[in-house]
Coordinates of C-alpha atoms and ligand atoms in Angstrom, one line a residue:
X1 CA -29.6 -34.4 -17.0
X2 CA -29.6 -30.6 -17.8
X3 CA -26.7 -28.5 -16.1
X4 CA -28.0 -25.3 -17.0
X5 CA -30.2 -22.4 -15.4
X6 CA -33.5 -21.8 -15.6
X7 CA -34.1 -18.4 -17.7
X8 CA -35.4 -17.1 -13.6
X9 CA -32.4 -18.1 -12.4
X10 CA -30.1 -16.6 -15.4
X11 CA -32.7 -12.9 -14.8
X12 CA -31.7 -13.0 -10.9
X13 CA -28.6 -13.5 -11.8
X14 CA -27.8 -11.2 -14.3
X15 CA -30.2 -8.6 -12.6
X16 CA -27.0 -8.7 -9.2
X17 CA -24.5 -9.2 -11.9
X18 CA -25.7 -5.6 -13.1
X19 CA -26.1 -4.2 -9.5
X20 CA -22.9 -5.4 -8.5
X21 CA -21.1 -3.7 -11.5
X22 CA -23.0 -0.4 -11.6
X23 CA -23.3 0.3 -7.9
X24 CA -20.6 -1.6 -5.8
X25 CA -17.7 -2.4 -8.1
X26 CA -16.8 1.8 -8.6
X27 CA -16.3 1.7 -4.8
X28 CA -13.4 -0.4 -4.8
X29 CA -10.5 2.1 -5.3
X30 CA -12.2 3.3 -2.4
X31 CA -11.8 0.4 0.0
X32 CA -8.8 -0.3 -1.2
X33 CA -7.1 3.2 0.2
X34 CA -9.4 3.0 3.8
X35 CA -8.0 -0.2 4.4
X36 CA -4.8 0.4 3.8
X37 CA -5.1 4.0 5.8
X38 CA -6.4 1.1 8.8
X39 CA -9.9 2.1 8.2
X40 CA -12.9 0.2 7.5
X41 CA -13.8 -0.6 3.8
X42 CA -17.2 1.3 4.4
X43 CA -19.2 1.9 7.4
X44 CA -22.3 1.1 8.6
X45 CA -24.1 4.1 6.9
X46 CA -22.7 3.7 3.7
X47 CA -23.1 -0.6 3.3
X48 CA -27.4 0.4 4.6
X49 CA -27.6 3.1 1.6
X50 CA -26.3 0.8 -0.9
X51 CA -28.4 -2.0 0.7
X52 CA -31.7 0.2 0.6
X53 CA -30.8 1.0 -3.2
X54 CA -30.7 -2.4 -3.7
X55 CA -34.1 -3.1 -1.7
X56 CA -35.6 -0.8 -4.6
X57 CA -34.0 -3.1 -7.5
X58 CA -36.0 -5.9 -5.1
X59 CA -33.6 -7.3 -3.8
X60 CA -34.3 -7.6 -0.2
X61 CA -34.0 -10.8 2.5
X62 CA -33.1 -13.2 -0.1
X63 CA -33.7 -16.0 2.4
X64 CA -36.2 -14.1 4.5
X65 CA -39.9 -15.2 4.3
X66 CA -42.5 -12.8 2.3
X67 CA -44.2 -12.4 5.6
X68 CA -41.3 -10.4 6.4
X69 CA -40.5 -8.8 3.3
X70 CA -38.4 -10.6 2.2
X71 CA -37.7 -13.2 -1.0
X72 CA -37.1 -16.1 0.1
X73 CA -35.2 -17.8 -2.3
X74 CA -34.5 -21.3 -3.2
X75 CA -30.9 -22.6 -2.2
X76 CA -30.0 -23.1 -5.7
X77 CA -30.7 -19.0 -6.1
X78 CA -29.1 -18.0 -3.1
X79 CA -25.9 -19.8 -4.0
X80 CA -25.9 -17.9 -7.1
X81 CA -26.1 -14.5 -6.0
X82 CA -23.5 -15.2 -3.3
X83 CA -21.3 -16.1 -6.5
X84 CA -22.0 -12.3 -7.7
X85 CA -21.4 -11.2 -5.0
X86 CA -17.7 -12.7 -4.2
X87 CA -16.6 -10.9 -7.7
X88 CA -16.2 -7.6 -5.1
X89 CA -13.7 -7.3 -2.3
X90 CA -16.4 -4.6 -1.2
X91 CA -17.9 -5.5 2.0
X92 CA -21.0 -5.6 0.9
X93 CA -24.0 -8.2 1.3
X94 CA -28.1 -7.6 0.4
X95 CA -30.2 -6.6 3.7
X96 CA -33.0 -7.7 4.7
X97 CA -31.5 -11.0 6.0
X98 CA -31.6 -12.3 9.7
X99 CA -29.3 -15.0 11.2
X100 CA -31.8 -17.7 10.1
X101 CA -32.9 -19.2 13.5
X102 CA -34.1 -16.4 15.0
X103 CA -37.4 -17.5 13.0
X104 CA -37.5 -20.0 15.6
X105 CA -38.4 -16.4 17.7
X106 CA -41.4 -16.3 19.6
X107 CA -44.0 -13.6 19.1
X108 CA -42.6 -11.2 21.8
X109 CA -39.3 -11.8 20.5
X110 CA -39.8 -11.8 16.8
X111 CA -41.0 -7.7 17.4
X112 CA -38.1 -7.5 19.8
X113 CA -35.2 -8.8 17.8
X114 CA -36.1 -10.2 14.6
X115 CA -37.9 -7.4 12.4
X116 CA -35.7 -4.8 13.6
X117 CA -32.7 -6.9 12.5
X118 CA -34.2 -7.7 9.5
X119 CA -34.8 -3.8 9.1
X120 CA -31.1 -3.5 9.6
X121 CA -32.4 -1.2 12.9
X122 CA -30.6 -3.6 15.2
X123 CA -27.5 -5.7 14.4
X124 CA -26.9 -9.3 16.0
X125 CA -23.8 -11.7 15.9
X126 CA -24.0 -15.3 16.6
X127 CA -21.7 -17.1 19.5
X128 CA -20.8 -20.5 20.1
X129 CA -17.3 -20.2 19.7
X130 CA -15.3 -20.1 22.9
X131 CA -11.5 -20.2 23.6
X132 CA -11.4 -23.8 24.9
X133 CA -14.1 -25.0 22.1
X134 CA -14.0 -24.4 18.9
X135 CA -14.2 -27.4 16.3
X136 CA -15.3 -29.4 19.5
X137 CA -18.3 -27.1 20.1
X138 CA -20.5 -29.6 22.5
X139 CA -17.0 -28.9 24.5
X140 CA -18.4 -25.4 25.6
X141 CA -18.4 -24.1 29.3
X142 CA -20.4 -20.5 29.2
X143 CA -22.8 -21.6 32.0
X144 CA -26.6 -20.4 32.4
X145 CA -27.8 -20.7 35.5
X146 CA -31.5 -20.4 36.6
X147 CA -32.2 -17.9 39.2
X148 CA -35.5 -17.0 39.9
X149 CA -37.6 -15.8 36.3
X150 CA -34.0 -15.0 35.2
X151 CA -30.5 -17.0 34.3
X152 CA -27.4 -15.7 35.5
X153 CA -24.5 -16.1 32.1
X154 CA -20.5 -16.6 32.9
X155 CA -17.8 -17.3 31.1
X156 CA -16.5 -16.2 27.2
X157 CA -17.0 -16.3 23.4
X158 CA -14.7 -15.8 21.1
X159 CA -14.1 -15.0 17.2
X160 CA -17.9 -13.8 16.7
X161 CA -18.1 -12.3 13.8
X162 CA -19.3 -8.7 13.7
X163 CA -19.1 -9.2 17.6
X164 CA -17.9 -5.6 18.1
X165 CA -20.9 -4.2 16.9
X166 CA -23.7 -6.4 17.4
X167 CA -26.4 -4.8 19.5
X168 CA -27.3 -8.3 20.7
X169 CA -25.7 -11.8 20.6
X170 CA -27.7 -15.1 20.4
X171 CA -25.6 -16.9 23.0
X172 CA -25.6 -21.0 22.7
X173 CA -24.8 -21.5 26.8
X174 CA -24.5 -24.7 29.5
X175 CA -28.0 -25.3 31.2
X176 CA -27.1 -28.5 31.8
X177 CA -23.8 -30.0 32.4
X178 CA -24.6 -33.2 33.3
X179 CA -26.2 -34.2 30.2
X180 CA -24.1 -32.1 28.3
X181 CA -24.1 -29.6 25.2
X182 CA -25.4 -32.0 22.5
X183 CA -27.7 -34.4 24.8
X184 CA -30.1 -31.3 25.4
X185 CA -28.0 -29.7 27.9
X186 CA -27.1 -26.2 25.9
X187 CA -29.8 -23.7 25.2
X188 CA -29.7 -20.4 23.5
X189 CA -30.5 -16.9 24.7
X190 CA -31.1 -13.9 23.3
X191 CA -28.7 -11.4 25.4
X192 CA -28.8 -7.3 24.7
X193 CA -25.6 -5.9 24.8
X194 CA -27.4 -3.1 27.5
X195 CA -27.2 -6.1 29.9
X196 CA -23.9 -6.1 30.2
X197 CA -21.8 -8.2 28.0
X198 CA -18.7 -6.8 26.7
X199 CA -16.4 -7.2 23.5
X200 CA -13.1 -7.2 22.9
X201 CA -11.7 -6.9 18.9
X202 CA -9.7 -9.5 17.9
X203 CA -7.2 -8.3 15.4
X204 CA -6.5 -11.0 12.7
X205 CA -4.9 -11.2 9.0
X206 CA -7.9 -10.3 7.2
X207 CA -9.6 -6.9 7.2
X208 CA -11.8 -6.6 10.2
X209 CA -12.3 -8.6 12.5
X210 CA -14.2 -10.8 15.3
X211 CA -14.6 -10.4 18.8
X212 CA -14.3 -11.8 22.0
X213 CA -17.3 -11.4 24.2
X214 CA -17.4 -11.3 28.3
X215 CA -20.1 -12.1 30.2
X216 CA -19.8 -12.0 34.0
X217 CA -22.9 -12.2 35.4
X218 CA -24.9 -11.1 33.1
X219 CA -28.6 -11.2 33.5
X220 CA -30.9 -13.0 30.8
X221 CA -34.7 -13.2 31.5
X222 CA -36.5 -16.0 31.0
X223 CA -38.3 -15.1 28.1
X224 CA -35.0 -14.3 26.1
X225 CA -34.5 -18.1 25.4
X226 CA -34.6 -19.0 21.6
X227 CA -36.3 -21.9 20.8
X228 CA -37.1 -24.7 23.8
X229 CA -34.2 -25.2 26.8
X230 CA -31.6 -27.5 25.5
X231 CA -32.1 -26.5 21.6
X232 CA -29.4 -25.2 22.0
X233 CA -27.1 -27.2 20.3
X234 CA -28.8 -27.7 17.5
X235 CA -30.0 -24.6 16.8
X236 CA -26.1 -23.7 16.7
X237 CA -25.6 -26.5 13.7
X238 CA -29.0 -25.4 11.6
X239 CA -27.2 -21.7 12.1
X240 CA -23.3 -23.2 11.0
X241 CA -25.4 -25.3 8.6
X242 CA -26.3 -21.9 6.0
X243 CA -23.1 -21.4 5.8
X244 CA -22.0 -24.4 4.0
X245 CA -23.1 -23.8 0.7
X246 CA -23.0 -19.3 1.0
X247 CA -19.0 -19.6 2.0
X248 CA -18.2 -21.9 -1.1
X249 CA -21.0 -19.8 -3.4
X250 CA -19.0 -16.9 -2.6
X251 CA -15.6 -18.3 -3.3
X252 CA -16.4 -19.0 -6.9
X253 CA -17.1 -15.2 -7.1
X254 CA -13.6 -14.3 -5.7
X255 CA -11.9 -17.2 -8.0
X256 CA -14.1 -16.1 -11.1
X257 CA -12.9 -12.5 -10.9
X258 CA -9.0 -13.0 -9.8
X259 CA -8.6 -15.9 -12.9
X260 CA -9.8 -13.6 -15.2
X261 CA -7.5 -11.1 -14.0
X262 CA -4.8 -13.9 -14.5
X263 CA -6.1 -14.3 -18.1
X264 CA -5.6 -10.7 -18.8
X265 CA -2.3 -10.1 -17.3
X266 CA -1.2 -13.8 -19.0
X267 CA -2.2 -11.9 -22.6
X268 CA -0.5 -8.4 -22.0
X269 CA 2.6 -9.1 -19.7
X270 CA 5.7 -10.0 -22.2
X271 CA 9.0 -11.5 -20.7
X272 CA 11.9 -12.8 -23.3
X273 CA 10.0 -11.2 -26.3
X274 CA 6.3 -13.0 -26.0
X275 CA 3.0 -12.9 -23.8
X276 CA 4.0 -15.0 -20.5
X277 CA 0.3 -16.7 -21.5
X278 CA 2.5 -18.5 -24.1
X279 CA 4.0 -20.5 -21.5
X280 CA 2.7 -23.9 -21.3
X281 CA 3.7 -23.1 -16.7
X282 CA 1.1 -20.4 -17.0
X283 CA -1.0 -22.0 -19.1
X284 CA -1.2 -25.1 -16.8
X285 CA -1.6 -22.8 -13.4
X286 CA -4.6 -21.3 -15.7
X287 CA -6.2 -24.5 -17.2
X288 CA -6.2 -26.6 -13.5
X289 CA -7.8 -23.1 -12.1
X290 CA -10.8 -23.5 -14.5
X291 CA -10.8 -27.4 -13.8
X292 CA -11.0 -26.5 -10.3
X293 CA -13.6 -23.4 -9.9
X294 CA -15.4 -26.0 -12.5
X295 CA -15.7 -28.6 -10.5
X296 CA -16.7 -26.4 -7.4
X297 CA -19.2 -25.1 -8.7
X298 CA -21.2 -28.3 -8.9
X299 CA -20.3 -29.3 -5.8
X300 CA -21.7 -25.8 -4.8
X301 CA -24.8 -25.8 -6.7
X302 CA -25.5 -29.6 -5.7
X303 CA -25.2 -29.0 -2.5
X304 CA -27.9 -26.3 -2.2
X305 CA -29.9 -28.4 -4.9
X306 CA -30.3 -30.6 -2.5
X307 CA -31.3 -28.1 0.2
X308 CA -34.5 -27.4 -2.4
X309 CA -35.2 -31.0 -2.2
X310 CA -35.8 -30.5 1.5
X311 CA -33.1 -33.6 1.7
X312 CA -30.4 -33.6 4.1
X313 CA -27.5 -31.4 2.7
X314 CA -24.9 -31.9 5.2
X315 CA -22.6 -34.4 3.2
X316 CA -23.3 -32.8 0.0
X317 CA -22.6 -29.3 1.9
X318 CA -19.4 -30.5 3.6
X319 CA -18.3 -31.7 0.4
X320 CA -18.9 -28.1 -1.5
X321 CA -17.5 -26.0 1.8
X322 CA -14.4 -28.4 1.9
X323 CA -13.6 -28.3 -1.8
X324 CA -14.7 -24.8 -2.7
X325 CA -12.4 -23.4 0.3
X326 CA -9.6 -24.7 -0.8
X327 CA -10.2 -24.2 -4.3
X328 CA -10.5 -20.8 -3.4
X329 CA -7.1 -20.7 -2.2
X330 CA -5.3 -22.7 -4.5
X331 CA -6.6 -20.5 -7.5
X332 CA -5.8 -17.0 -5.5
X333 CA -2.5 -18.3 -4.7
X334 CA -2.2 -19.5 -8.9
X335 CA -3.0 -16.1 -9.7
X336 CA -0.9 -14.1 -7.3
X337 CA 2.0 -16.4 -9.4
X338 CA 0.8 -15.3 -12.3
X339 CA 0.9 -11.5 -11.6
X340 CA 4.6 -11.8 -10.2
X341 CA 6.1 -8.9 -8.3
X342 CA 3.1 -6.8 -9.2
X343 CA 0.4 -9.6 -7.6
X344 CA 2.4 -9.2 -4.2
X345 CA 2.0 -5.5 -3.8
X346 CA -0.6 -3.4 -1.9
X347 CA -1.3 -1.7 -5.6
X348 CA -3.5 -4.7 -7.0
X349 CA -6.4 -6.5 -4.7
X350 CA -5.2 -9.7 -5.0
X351 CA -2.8 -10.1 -1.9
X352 CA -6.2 -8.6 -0.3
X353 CA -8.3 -11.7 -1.3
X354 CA -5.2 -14.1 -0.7
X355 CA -5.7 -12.9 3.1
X356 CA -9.1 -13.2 3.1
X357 CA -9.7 -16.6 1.4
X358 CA -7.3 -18.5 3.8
X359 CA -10.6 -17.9 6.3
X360 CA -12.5 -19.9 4.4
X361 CA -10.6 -23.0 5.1
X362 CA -11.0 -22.4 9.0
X363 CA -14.3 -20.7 10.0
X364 CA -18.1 -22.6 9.9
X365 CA -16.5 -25.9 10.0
X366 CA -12.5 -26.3 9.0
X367 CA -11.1 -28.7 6.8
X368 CA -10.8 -31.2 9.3
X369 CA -14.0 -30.9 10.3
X370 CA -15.6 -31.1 6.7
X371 CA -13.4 -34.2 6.0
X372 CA -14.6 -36.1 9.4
X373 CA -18.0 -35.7 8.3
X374 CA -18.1 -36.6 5.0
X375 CA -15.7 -39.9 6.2
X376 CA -18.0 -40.6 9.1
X377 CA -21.1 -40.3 6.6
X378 CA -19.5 -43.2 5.0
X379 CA -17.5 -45.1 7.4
X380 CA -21.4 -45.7 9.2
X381 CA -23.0 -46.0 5.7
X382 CA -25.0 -43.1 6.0
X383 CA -24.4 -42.1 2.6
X384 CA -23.3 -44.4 -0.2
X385 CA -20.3 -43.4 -3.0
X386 CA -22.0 -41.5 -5.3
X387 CA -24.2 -39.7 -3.2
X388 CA -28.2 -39.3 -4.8
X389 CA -27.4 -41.1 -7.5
X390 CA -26.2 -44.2 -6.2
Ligands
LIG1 C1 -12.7 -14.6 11.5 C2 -13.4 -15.7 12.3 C3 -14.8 -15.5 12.4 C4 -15.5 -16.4 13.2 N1 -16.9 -16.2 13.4 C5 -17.5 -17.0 14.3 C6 -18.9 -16.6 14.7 O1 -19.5 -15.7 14.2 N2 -19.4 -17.4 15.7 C7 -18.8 -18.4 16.3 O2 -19.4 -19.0 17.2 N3 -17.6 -18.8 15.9 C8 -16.9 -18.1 14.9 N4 -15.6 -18.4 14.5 C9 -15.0 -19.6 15.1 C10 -14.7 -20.7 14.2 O3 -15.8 -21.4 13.8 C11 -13.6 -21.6 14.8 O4 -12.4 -20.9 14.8 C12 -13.4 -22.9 14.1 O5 -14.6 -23.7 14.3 C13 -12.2 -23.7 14.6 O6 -12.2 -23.8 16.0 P1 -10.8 -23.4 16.8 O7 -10.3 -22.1 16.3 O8 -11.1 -23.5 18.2 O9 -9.8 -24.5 16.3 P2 -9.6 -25.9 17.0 O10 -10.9 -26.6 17.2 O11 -8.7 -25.8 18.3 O12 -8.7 -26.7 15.9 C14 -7.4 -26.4 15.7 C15 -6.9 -27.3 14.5 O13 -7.1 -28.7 14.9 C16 -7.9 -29.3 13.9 N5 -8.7 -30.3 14.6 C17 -9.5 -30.1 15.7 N6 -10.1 -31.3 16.1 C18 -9.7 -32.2 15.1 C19 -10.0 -33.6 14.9 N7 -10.8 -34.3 15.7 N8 -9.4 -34.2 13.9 C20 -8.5 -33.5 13.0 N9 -8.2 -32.2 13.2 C21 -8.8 -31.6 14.2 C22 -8.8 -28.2 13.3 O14 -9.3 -28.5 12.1 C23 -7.7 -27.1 13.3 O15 -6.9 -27.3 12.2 C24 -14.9 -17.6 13.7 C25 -13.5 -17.7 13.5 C26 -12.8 -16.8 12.8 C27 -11.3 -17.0 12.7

């Protein structure tokens, strides 16, 4: 068994790890003083510019296919740059990237919505979410009904990420409520904002935030579906899927970066005449950190190891989204503690990632969720104890 990288996979890494320092990390002061001031961290213009400087470091579509431009990565790759970049609070991510079934595109639609998204031309936002259906997705009620060459969509989304913006929304809606969403009766459309939807920000404890999206009557042609009718459903899980092993890649990067700010404040802060690193209570908050972020981190990396083996990641991938969220919160929390007064103030970023880590444990699958699946996996002996090497 040999645990560590390839020397590709330590170059790509280090190469972000560089990046990340020279041309993102100076920014933070930055976003710090917009946010507070209620404004966003950077705009549009700004994240594209950074973005395009990247594109000339070669790093562009990291999970796009060359066809497009892109890199497309292995799993095991992608998990590590999203490590890199969760050391940075700045909202920043590599373009080039597309919400990863719209490859499913046709032709007509691939010119229509995937390059220009890819391009970062046109922005998109994913909905499945509604307020009535959330965990229980197959639960939703946005109808599509056929009307002529066209469908006629009603009802609401809600909490779509970057929903506010999005020039178009790839909308998983009912086609067919007798069979239901998950028996073939969902499909999913491709809907312009230009025909008519409308959002509505949703305010929340992180910075930014989702939206809720309104559709009342809105017209869809035929030839907006993505994928077959009644893919819809699963086109929804293959998008949620992705997200299982970026989410917990990403919180290594935030627990990384905040426990060796706890380090450094545990080696310079003196109370009653020594460093408060002397103290076997901060030692112990500092030593089950590492134990944790450890052990996530081979959940993490298994998990999109075993996307490269073209296996089935989902139990793997529950496991690493389940355990890296909450490791994610347990070591913020730890190191909040360990910064005392000072961690709870608006002067250092840490409160900042406190806020937004506790997402982590709710969006693409909560807790629950995660823990039903890898329990069901079991319970039906889908999956033995021990996983691959059983
Ligand atoms: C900031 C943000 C961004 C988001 N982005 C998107 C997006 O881009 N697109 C999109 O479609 N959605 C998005 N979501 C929605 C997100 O995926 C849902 O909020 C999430 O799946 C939970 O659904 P819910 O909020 O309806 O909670 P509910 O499903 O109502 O659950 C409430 C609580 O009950 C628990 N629970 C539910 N059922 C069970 C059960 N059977 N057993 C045990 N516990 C259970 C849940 O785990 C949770 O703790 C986003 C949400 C947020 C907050």
């Amino acid at each position: 068994m040999d645990f560590s990288l390839t020397d590709e996979e330590r170059a790509v890494r280090d190469t972000v790890r560089s990046f990340i320092q020279r041309e993102v990390m100076p920014l933070e002061a930055e976003v710090l003083r917009r946010e507070r001031a209620h404004q966003p961290g950077l705009d549009h213009s700004e994240v594209r510019e950074l973005q395009l400087k990247a594109r000339k470091f070669g790093f562009w579509g990291l999970a796009t296919p060359e066809e497009y431009g892109g890199m497309n990565l292995p799993a095991v790759l992608q998990s590590l740059i999203w490590t890199e970049l969760g050391r940075t609070f700045v909202p920043f991510r590599f373009g080039g990237e597309a919400d990863n079934i719209l490859f499913h595109a046709t032709e007509e639609q691939k010119r229509e919505f995937l390059v220009p998204t890819i391009e970062g031309e046109r922005r998109s936002c994913f909905a499945i979410t509604e307020p009535g259906a959330g965990s229980d997705a197959a639960n939703i009620r946005l109808s599509a009904r056929r009307d002529g060459d066209d469908w006629i969509l009603d009802g609401e989304k809600t909490f779509i990420t970057g929903g506010h913006d999005a020039d178009f929304a790839i909308v998983v809606a009912v086609t067919d409520r007798e069979k239901g969403a998950r028996n073939g009766g969902a499909t999913a459309f491709l809907v312009d904002r230009s025909m008519g939807w409308r959002s509505e920000f949703i305010q929340t404890m992180g910075e930014g935030g989702p939206a809720s999206l309104i559709f009342d009557g809105v017209r869809v042609p035929h030839r907006n579906i993505l994928g077959e009718i009644g893919q819809g459903f699963t086109l929804g899980m293959e998008w949620i899927g992705k997200g299982r092993y970026t989410i917990p890649s990403h919180a290594i990067g935030i627990a990384e970066r905040v426990l060796q700010m706890a380090i450094d404040h545990a080696n310079t802060r003196e109370t009653f005449g020594a460093k408060i690193g002397t103290n076997q209570a901060i030692q112990w908050m500092i030593a089950d950190s590492e134990t944790e972020l450890e052990a996530a981190r081979w959940l993490v990396l298994r998990s999109a190891w075993t996307v490269d083996q073209g296996l089935d990641p989902r139990h793997a991938s529950s496991m690493g989204k389940l355990y890296g969220a909450g490791m994610v919160n347990r070591v913020v929390d730890r190191v909040l503690q360990i910064h005392g007064g000072m961690g709870y103030t608006r002067e250092l970023p840490i409160e900042r990632w406190y806020r937004q880590v506790r997402l982590y444990r709710i969006f693409e699958g909560t807790d629950e969720m995660q823990r039903l699946i890898i329990s069901r996996d079991l319970l039906r002996g889908y999956t033995k104890i021990g996983g691959h090497l059983a």
